[in-house]
Amino acid sequence: MKSDSISKYRPFPAVTLTDRTWPDRVITEAPIWCSVDLRDGNQALPIPMSVEEKLEMFDLLVSVGFKQIEIGFPSASDTEFAFMRRLIEENRIPKDVTVQVLVQTRRHLIERTFEAIKGAHRVVVHIYNSTSTLQRRVTFGDASREDIKAIAVTGAEVVKELVPTIPETEVVLQYSPESFSDTELDFALECCEAVIEVWEPTPEKKLILNLPATVEWTTPNVHADQIEWMCRNVSKRDSVIISLHTHNDRGTGVAATELGLMAGADRVEGTLFGNGERTGNLDIVIVALNMNSHGIETGLDFSNLSSLREVYERTTRMTVPDRQPYAGELVFTAFSGSHQDAIKKGLDRRAKEEAEKWGVPYLTIDPHDIGRSYEAIVRINSQSGKGGVAYIIDQEHGYDLPKTMHPQVGKRVYDLADQRGEELSSEEVGKVFFEEFVNVSSEMVLEDYELDHSSGERGEVACRAVIARNGKQETVEGVGNGPINAFVQGLEKAGLKDFTLTDYRSHAVHGGSSSDAAAYVQLRKDDGSILWGVGVDPSIEMAGVKALVCAWNLLR
Ligand code: KIV
Ligand code: ZN
């Protein structure tokens, strides 16, 4: 912003709470969760969900484990009313799930809401009125504190009057001083106390005080101070559930909620993936998975996050950004080489020490725990490291490359990614590996190979190989203490040995249905250059010989 624009703004007033305790607290248990996807989330959609879509979302929220779900604003539209009636009449609300309905503090709206909830076994009736200085001044035309408090009291009284009219329904009462985040704390408390006085909660029949950061005006520590102040000053604390409802205008809705929980709140309202007005509501997925990542059970099951995301994106027509914590497409993907190396080491170590607590560099949780696969963890572009390429070849194709071969293969893969200017898929990485490093027979082709175990002395073997070089066949014969050495001697006799065999490895190709063996031969040329070739064959001996031919060709 330009400075003449900045001068338009002022600092947010601090909360006078010098003996705050929340900074030293640690979250050790999950709050009561309430999903507001079908209300706050839905009201913020360019195309609101249809009744069918709301039903699908409701079932999804139930399957995740939400026990409190705000289903809408039944007095505000016929669709919302019809939706509530369908849930009740079609017996769609599980016994352990409480639906919540929002209504303004006006008699006719509250009456219509009670018509909508008739027949449900348990409902949270949630009333709200806006209390902030800004709203009092601008929206309500300089309304006084008394006028605003009276709105809350009138609403509370009407609700109290109507509760006995639906005796078969257990009604839980909730009040929100809307715009709490910029309401003077003493006045927010005054409104809450006035409602408490009307509703007379007890420890057995608690009411919910929901303290919304309707707009996130300031840093999360100020929100925490506000919540701690309310928790400490509200009367009948043991009869009141303090609930958080953060929005994300400054991008810190999650932090504000977490600090608010440290400050003493008992309950959290939010949405899947942070859908909601403007920048959205709190993303409950993030807060719950953050808790899981510290070993805290939450009662919410996000073990199949991708399928939740699919339903969410289809029914809301919103998209989850690639970088969204936990749910985003790229959040378990390491492009950087050093990150890939560290992840591979961490995963390898875990494979050996499964009982250990999670500890893989760069990954706060095990992607498998939310239904993501390791396949997506390492992706290859020109910035990637050799470890990442080796990881893909190992995990996706079954070849455990010798460490000193990683740079050789890695370089070819990055060069290709660089040349193309785009990321390579694991299939493309495999293609480079198989075409350029496995059974390469460019100049020398192995046409036939026979081994005679009986003719050699002291356990030596003799080989007779037919090779073609640039189309011309020749026979190579040699003796050695194994098939590869015998072939090396044959090449020497034919004047084709301009290398030293410096290393050899082999293993069975793992994964899939392959019963092939993979052999790796490292050759050093007289000029000092070193490289590896790979041979693949059902016979381990032939795999070794093919690896030698491959390396020989690659040296040219
Ligand atoms: O953000 C808000 O203040 C709300 C209230 C209605 C709870 O959504
Ligand atoms: Zn809201």
XYZ file of C-alpha atoms and ligand atoms in Angstrom:
565
model
C 0.000 0.000 0.000
C 1.039 3.557 -0.502
C 1.599 5.598 2.666
C -1.402 7.831 2.045
C -3.530 4.658 2.039
C -1.841 3.289 5.157
C -2.685 6.418 7.109
C -6.325 5.352 6.801
C -5.774 2.502 9.276
C -5.100 2.356 12.994
C -3.650 -0.217 15.415
C -6.010 -2.732 16.988
C -6.590 -2.022 20.685
C -4.751 -4.403 22.993
C -6.524 -6.492 25.608
C -5.506 -5.614 29.155
C -4.599 -9.056 30.361
C -1.152 -8.891 31.860
C -1.408 -12.175 33.756
C -2.451 -14.266 30.761
C -1.865 -17.992 31.237
C -2.540 -19.376 27.770
C 1.046 -19.052 26.455
C 2.168 -21.761 28.889
C -0.684 -24.150 28.166
C -0.496 -27.109 25.809
C -3.421 -28.628 23.922
C -3.863 -32.144 25.260
C -7.397 -33.034 24.240
C -9.787 -32.364 21.408
C -12.623 -29.868 21.746
C -16.272 -30.528 20.902
C -16.374 -30.066 17.143
C -19.233 -28.446 15.302
C -19.330 -28.332 11.520
C -20.864 -25.207 10.015
C -20.334 -26.377 6.429
C -24.040 -26.491 5.700
C -24.673 -22.987 7.072
C -21.694 -20.588 7.108
C -19.999 -22.630 4.393
C -23.066 -22.908 2.225
C -24.172 -19.279 2.588
C -20.801 -18.189 1.192
C -21.044 -20.205 -2.027
C -21.627 -18.463 -5.352
C -23.969 -21.369 -6.127
C -25.368 -22.706 -2.851
C -25.746 -26.464 -2.457
C -29.001 -28.021 -3.606
C -30.984 -30.076 -1.090
C -29.529 -33.259 -2.598
C -26.006 -31.870 -2.303
C -26.666 -30.793 1.286
C -27.861 -34.294 2.092
C -24.704 -35.756 0.622
C -22.588 -33.286 2.601
C -24.531 -34.054 5.768
C -23.864 -37.791 5.365
C -20.205 -37.022 4.712
C -19.921 -34.942 7.893
C -21.569 -37.719 9.879
C -19.150 -40.240 8.398
C -16.199 -38.061 9.434
C -17.457 -38.217 13.017
C -19.015 -34.800 13.646
C -21.501 -35.025 16.510
C -22.730 -31.452 16.091
C -23.658 -30.135 12.668
C -25.175 -26.726 11.976
C -27.505 -27.564 9.127
C -28.657 -24.078 8.199
C -30.953 -21.166 8.773
C -34.395 -22.787 8.370
C -36.297 -19.552 8.889
C -34.341 -17.792 6.155
C -35.480 -19.802 3.146
C -37.880 -22.525 2.134
C -34.986 -24.678 0.910
C -33.323 -24.587 4.331
C -36.639 -25.317 6.023
C -37.334 -28.220 3.652
C -33.851 -29.571 4.220
C -34.332 -29.640 7.987
C -37.705 -31.333 7.582
C -36.237 -33.983 5.291
C -33.493 -34.787 7.760
C -36.086 -35.300 10.481
C -38.846 -36.981 8.502
C -36.517 -39.368 6.697
C -34.799 -40.252 9.960
C -31.430 -39.225 8.609
C -29.980 -37.854 11.838
C -28.123 -40.538 13.798
C -29.032 -40.694 17.491
C -25.615 -39.474 18.580
C -25.635 -36.476 16.231
C -27.105 -33.130 17.254
C -28.171 -30.764 14.512
C -27.842 -27.039 15.041
C -29.966 -24.267 13.540
C -29.129 -20.591 13.360
C -31.680 -17.839 13.769
C -31.702 -14.119 14.364
C -33.248 -12.856 17.594
C -36.640 -12.060 16.056
C -39.846 -13.683 17.295
C -41.318 -14.707 13.926
C -38.000 -16.175 12.779
C -37.552 -18.074 16.040
C -41.108 -19.416 15.804
C -40.512 -20.621 12.240
C -37.259 -22.247 13.404
C -39.090 -24.172 16.106
C -41.552 -25.405 13.456
C -38.593 -26.622 11.428
C -36.968 -28.594 14.242
C -40.113 -30.263 15.591
C -39.603 -34.001 15.835
C -35.795 -33.984 16.028
C -34.384 -35.745 19.062
C -31.794 -33.102 19.997
C -31.169 -29.672 18.489
C -28.891 -26.739 19.262
C -30.894 -23.551 18.768
C -28.352 -20.873 18.019
C -29.334 -17.210 18.256
C -27.068 -14.291 17.502
C -26.972 -10.531 17.296
C -24.149 -8.260 16.336
C -22.489 -6.450 19.228
C -19.335 -4.664 18.022
C -18.807 -0.923 18.205
C -18.514 -0.755 14.449
C -21.749 -2.666 13.852
C -23.594 -0.688 16.534
C -22.490 2.558 14.942
C -22.716 1.774 11.251
C -25.232 -1.063 10.816
C -27.595 -0.169 13.626
C -27.299 3.602 13.279
C -25.516 4.472 16.540
C -27.549 2.031 18.593
C -26.750 2.139 22.285
C -25.283 -0.752 24.244
C -28.621 -1.105 26.029
C -30.512 -1.385 22.708
C -28.160 -4.121 21.514
C -28.278 -6.021 24.789
C -32.069 -5.832 24.702
C -32.064 -7.556 21.287
C -30.129 -10.471 22.798
C -32.397 -10.674 25.820
C -35.590 -10.568 23.762
C -34.325 -13.364 21.533
C -33.293 -15.445 24.538
C -36.714 -14.949 26.116
C -38.588 -15.989 22.998
C -36.468 -19.125 22.712
C -37.055 -19.924 26.380
C -40.784 -19.523 25.864
C -40.823 -21.869 22.862
C -38.690 -24.693 24.227
C -41.598 -26.313 26.133
C -43.685 -26.344 22.920
C -41.552 -29.202 21.544
C -41.168 -31.473 24.568
C -40.033 -34.471 22.527
C -36.944 -32.519 21.416
C -34.024 -31.841 23.708
C -33.068 -28.240 23.006
C -29.529 -27.041 23.707
C -29.188 -23.272 23.750
C -26.450 -21.288 22.035
C -25.823 -17.559 21.900
C -23.287 -15.712 19.742
C -22.406 -12.076 20.282
C -21.703 -11.793 16.564
C -18.618 -9.697 15.750
C -17.262 -10.578 19.199
C -13.722 -10.084 17.862
C -14.195 -6.305 17.741
C -16.661 -5.906 20.564
C -15.419 -4.295 23.788
C -14.881 -7.268 26.093
C -16.893 -5.836 28.956
C -19.851 -5.327 26.636
C -19.568 -8.786 25.049
C -19.606 -10.189 28.559
C -22.583 -8.019 29.506
C -24.614 -9.428 26.581
C -23.566 -12.999 27.399
C -24.443 -12.517 31.079
C -27.844 -11.115 30.146
C -28.535 -14.246 28.081
C -27.208 -16.499 30.867
C -29.620 -14.833 33.233
C -32.559 -15.659 30.972
C -31.523 -19.215 30.096
C -30.319 -20.223 33.570
C -27.862 -22.927 32.584
C -26.619 -25.537 35.049
C -23.615 -27.861 34.957
C -26.030 -30.593 33.850
C -27.715 -28.414 31.234
C -25.005 -26.164 29.924
C -25.527 -23.445 27.348
C -23.052 -22.644 24.592
C -21.484 -19.201 24.337
C -20.021 -18.955 20.883
C -17.511 -16.097 20.602
C -17.021 -15.435 16.897
C -14.075 -13.818 15.254
C -16.648 -12.880 12.615
C -13.892 -10.839 11.058
C -10.300 -11.584 11.929
C -9.044 -8.081 12.699
C -5.854 -8.842 14.548
C -3.137 -11.289 15.526
C -4.062 -14.668 17.094
C -2.539 -13.774 20.482
C -5.113 -11.003 20.887
C -7.871 -13.521 20.137
C -6.411 -15.796 22.790
C -6.368 -12.922 25.291
C -10.026 -12.202 24.491
C -10.986 -15.840 25.021
C -8.997 -16.205 28.241
C -10.560 -12.981 29.537
C -14.062 -14.299 28.793
C -13.332 -17.699 30.330
C -12.075 -16.025 33.485
C -14.819 -13.452 33.830
C -17.971 -15.227 32.750
C -20.201 -16.266 35.628
C -21.312 -19.886 35.962
C -18.231 -21.056 34.039
C -19.107 -24.652 34.907
C -22.487 -24.250 33.209
C -21.170 -22.673 30.043
C -19.423 -24.170 27.022
C -17.110 -21.614 25.458
C -17.070 -22.044 21.704
C -14.725 -20.620 19.065
C -15.790 -19.573 15.606
C -12.904 -18.038 13.719
C -12.774 -16.653 10.226
C -9.613 -16.275 8.274
C -9.362 -12.676 7.057
C -5.703 -12.348 8.048
C -4.896 -15.950 7.167
C -4.481 -16.983 10.794
C -7.825 -18.623 11.587
C -6.123 -21.901 12.490
C -3.602 -20.212 14.790
C -6.361 -18.155 16.425
C -8.333 -21.324 17.118
C -5.339 -23.189 18.500
C -4.417 -20.319 20.800
C -8.101 -19.937 21.726
C -8.139 -23.572 22.832
C -5.028 -22.948 24.921
C -6.910 -20.004 26.387
C -9.623 -22.299 27.697
C -12.264 -22.780 24.984
C -14.179 -26.070 24.930
C -15.685 -26.159 21.499
C -14.751 -25.282 17.916
C -16.941 -24.400 14.949
C -15.500 -24.600 11.470
C -15.741 -26.144 8.043
C -14.024 -28.692 5.855
C -11.119 -27.112 4.003
C -12.035 -23.694 5.417
C -15.023 -22.955 3.208
C -16.989 -19.930 4.410
C -17.590 -16.225 4.135
C -14.851 -14.218 2.371
C -11.524 -15.873 3.221
C -13.445 -18.674 4.854
C -14.141 -20.161 8.244
C -11.655 -22.108 10.272
C -10.419 -25.215 8.425
C -11.305 -27.971 10.888
C -9.326 -30.535 8.901
C -6.122 -28.656 9.654
C -6.776 -28.174 13.357
C -7.805 -31.800 13.867
C -4.873 -33.208 11.903
C -2.499 -30.844 13.694
C -3.755 -32.452 16.910
C -3.340 -35.952 15.497
C 0.215 -35.054 14.543
C 0.891 -34.443 18.259
C -0.647 -37.761 19.240
C -4.070 -36.388 20.234
C -7.216 -38.361 19.382
C -9.891 -36.065 17.905
C -12.888 -38.246 17.129
C -12.730 -37.046 13.512
C -11.618 -39.435 10.826
C -9.716 -37.914 7.935
C -8.080 -41.164 6.885
C -9.551 -40.825 3.417
C -9.042 -37.148 2.850
C -8.956 -37.365 -0.934
C -12.450 -38.798 -1.140
C -13.759 -36.143 1.275
C -12.142 -33.565 -0.893
C -13.794 -35.028 -3.965
C -17.290 -34.769 -2.405
C -16.510 -31.290 -1.064
C -15.299 -29.993 -4.430
C -18.235 -31.504 -6.282
C -20.961 -30.310 -3.925
C -19.592 -26.826 -3.179
C -17.945 -26.170 -6.557
C -14.965 -24.818 -4.609
C -11.433 -26.082 -5.111
C -8.824 -27.000 -2.526
C -5.582 -25.156 -3.351
C -2.485 -27.236 -4.100
C -0.689 -25.912 -1.002
C -3.581 -26.331 1.472
C -2.131 -28.129 4.522
C -2.852 -31.876 4.480
C -5.395 -31.811 1.631
C -3.539 -29.945 -1.109
C -2.239 -31.809 -4.119
C 1.396 -30.863 -3.541
C 1.712 -30.965 0.217
C 3.476 -34.319 0.424
C 5.625 -33.639 -2.585
C 9.272 -32.744 -2.301
C 10.865 -31.258 -5.385
C 14.094 -30.155 -3.778
C 16.903 -32.679 -4.037
C 18.130 -32.311 -0.476
C 14.576 -32.734 0.809
C 14.102 -35.846 -1.304
C 17.335 -37.339 0.007
C 16.321 -36.695 3.590
C 12.817 -38.108 3.043
C 14.243 -41.251 1.477
C 16.583 -41.722 4.414
C 13.729 -41.189 6.855
C 11.464 -43.650 5.074
C 14.217 -46.256 4.783
C 14.934 -45.936 8.468
C 11.285 -46.303 9.335
C 11.086 -49.447 7.237
C 13.762 -50.891 9.509
C 12.422 -49.478 12.771
C 8.675 -49.587 12.374
C 7.943 -49.298 16.071
C 9.598 -45.901 16.243
C 7.508 -42.747 16.534
C 7.063 -40.866 13.296
C 10.161 -38.940 12.333
C 10.673 -38.357 8.636
C 12.295 -35.065 7.704
C 9.941 -32.609 6.012
C 6.810 -34.708 6.632
C 4.823 -33.779 9.737
C 2.619 -36.850 9.370
C 2.685 -40.146 7.509
C 0.763 -39.401 4.289
C -0.667 -42.935 4.409
C -2.601 -41.956 7.532
C -4.809 -39.658 5.487
C -5.022 -41.892 2.465
C -2.204 -40.349 0.472
C 0.471 -42.589 -0.955
C 4.226 -42.373 -0.929
C 4.102 -42.390 -4.709
C 3.252 -38.759 -4.632
C 5.937 -37.820 -2.166
C 8.846 -37.538 -4.511
C 8.283 -35.911 -7.827
C 10.951 -35.112 -10.285
C 11.817 -31.867 -11.975
C 15.116 -30.298 -12.903
C 15.616 -29.116 -9.292
C 15.263 -32.601 -7.900
C 18.025 -34.539 -6.225
C 19.547 -37.851 -7.166
C 17.984 -39.449 -4.097
C 14.534 -38.634 -5.413
C 15.172 -40.335 -8.729
C 16.627 -43.410 -6.993
C 13.602 -43.470 -4.708
C 11.190 -43.527 -7.649
C 13.180 -46.256 -9.420
C 13.243 -48.305 -6.245
C 9.652 -47.799 -5.072
C 7.908 -47.697 -8.422
C 10.025 -50.015 -10.546
C 11.745 -52.365 -8.087
C 15.414 -51.526 -8.694
C 17.620 -50.668 -5.741
C 20.412 -48.743 -7.463
C 23.897 -48.750 -5.899
C 24.457 -45.391 -4.240
C 27.328 -44.448 -6.533
C 25.014 -44.966 -9.508
C 22.489 -42.355 -8.289
C 24.303 -39.336 -9.825
C 24.663 -41.071 -13.198
C 20.940 -41.800 -13.554
C 19.867 -38.640 -11.724
C 21.743 -36.398 -14.144
C 20.051 -37.873 -17.211
C 16.632 -37.512 -15.611
C 17.175 -33.886 -14.574
C 18.594 -33.000 -17.967
C 15.449 -34.325 -19.568
C 13.213 -32.494 -17.080
C 15.188 -29.315 -17.686
C 15.018 -29.690 -21.449
C 11.270 -30.286 -21.286
C 10.805 -27.565 -18.687
C 8.336 -29.710 -16.785
C 7.969 -32.319 -14.110
C 8.475 -35.970 -15.068
C 6.079 -38.699 -14.020
C 7.391 -41.857 -12.389
C 6.704 -43.703 -15.675
C 8.876 -41.212 -17.535
C 11.639 -41.584 -14.955
C 11.395 -45.373 -15.427
C 11.545 -44.972 -19.202
C 14.810 -43.005 -18.988
C 16.273 -45.640 -16.668
C 15.283 -48.657 -18.785
C 16.189 -47.113 -22.139
C 19.488 -45.601 -21.128
C 20.922 -47.834 -18.401
C 19.436 -51.329 -18.677
C 20.605 -54.034 -21.153
C 21.984 -51.348 -23.458
C 23.324 -53.021 -26.605
C 24.331 -50.133 -28.847
C 27.784 -51.154 -30.147
C 28.166 -54.623 -28.674
C 25.252 -57.081 -28.747
C 25.391 -60.308 -26.780
C 23.878 -62.891 -29.127
C 24.676 -66.111 -27.318
C 26.348 -67.132 -24.108
C 27.231 -70.585 -22.842
C 28.851 -71.487 -19.613
C 30.784 -74.660 -18.923
C 31.133 -75.408 -15.233
C 33.001 -78.681 -15.814
C 35.975 -77.626 -17.868
C 37.626 -75.090 -15.544
C 40.097 -75.872 -12.763
C 39.712 -75.002 -9.045
C 36.032 -74.079 -9.458
C 36.665 -71.876 -12.480
C 34.120 -71.666 -15.283
C 34.623 -71.305 -18.999
C 32.395 -69.193 -21.190
C 31.782 -69.044 -24.899
C 29.896 -65.983 -26.028
C 28.815 -64.838 -29.449
C 28.798 -61.078 -29.732
C 28.082 -58.765 -32.612
C 29.917 -55.484 -32.899
C 28.548 -53.029 -35.378
C 26.780 -55.921 -37.072
C 29.855 -58.217 -37.262
C 29.701 -61.446 -35.260
C 32.656 -62.775 -33.273
C 33.151 -65.457 -30.677
C 34.691 -64.651 -27.336
C 36.014 -67.345 -25.032
C 37.452 -67.002 -21.557
C 37.890 -68.636 -18.158
C 37.338 -67.084 -14.747
C 36.108 -67.667 -11.223
C 32.582 -66.759 -12.276
C 30.568 -66.034 -15.426
C 31.410 -62.342 -15.462
C 35.132 -62.814 -14.917
C 35.187 -65.503 -17.605
C 33.563 -63.081 -20.020
C 35.947 -60.267 -19.021
C 38.877 -62.577 -19.825
C 37.250 -63.412 -23.175
C 36.948 -59.705 -23.978
C 40.603 -59.222 -23.023
C 41.687 -61.983 -25.362
C 39.640 -60.356 -28.144
C 41.347 -57.010 -27.493
C 38.147 -55.469 -26.191
C 39.092 -54.869 -22.575
C 39.882 -51.226 -21.971
C 38.372 -51.149 -18.458
C 38.668 -52.491 -14.923
C 35.661 -54.092 -13.290
C 35.382 -52.150 -10.033
C 32.064 -53.204 -8.500
C 29.252 -55.688 -8.901
C 25.860 -56.057 -7.169
C 22.693 -58.011 -7.818
C 19.222 -58.490 -6.374
C 15.864 -59.881 -7.331
C 13.662 -57.201 -8.895
C 11.059 -56.442 -6.237
C 7.368 -55.599 -6.453
C 4.931 -56.591 -9.180
C 5.028 -60.042 -10.698
C 8.563 -59.886 -12.077
C 10.845 -62.830 -11.342
C 13.827 -61.148 -12.980
C 17.188 -60.549 -11.412
C 18.916 -57.189 -11.697
C 22.715 -56.954 -11.805
C 24.815 -53.797 -11.654
C 28.371 -53.710 -13.015
C 30.666 -50.762 -12.471
C 33.558 -50.285 -14.893
C 36.446 -47.854 -14.758
C 38.031 -46.862 -18.002
C 41.740 -46.287 -18.343
C 41.051 -42.546 -18.592
C 39.545 -42.740 -15.070
C 35.865 -42.438 -16.017
C 33.550 -44.700 -14.047
C 30.061 -45.819 -14.797
C 27.474 -48.429 -14.061
C 25.488 -50.647 -16.401
C 22.451 -52.694 -15.473
C 21.560 -56.155 -16.747
C 18.156 -57.720 -16.276
C 17.444 -61.367 -16.950
C 15.561 -64.241 -15.327
C 18.975 -65.844 -14.653
C 21.180 -63.980 -12.208
C 24.304 -65.107 -14.100
C 23.006 -63.779 -17.394
C 21.896 -60.560 -15.703
C 25.538 -60.034 -14.634
C 26.904 -60.661 -18.114
C 24.292 -58.372 -19.644
C 25.198 -55.704 -17.093
C 28.812 -55.951 -18.184
C 27.890 -55.618 -21.870
C 25.641 -52.693 -20.973
C 28.398 -50.921 -19.027
C 30.863 -51.608 -21.859
C 28.517 -49.968 -24.343
C 27.880 -47.024 -22.049
C 31.626 -46.432 -21.790
C 31.866 -45.816 -25.515
O -19.104 -15.401 11.818
C -20.051 -15.258 12.591
O -20.063 -14.400 13.457
C -21.180 -16.152 12.430
C -22.211 -16.077 13.495
C -23.568 -16.150 12.957
C -21.918 -17.126 14.510
O -21.207 -16.940 11.529
Zn -19.187 -17.188 10.708
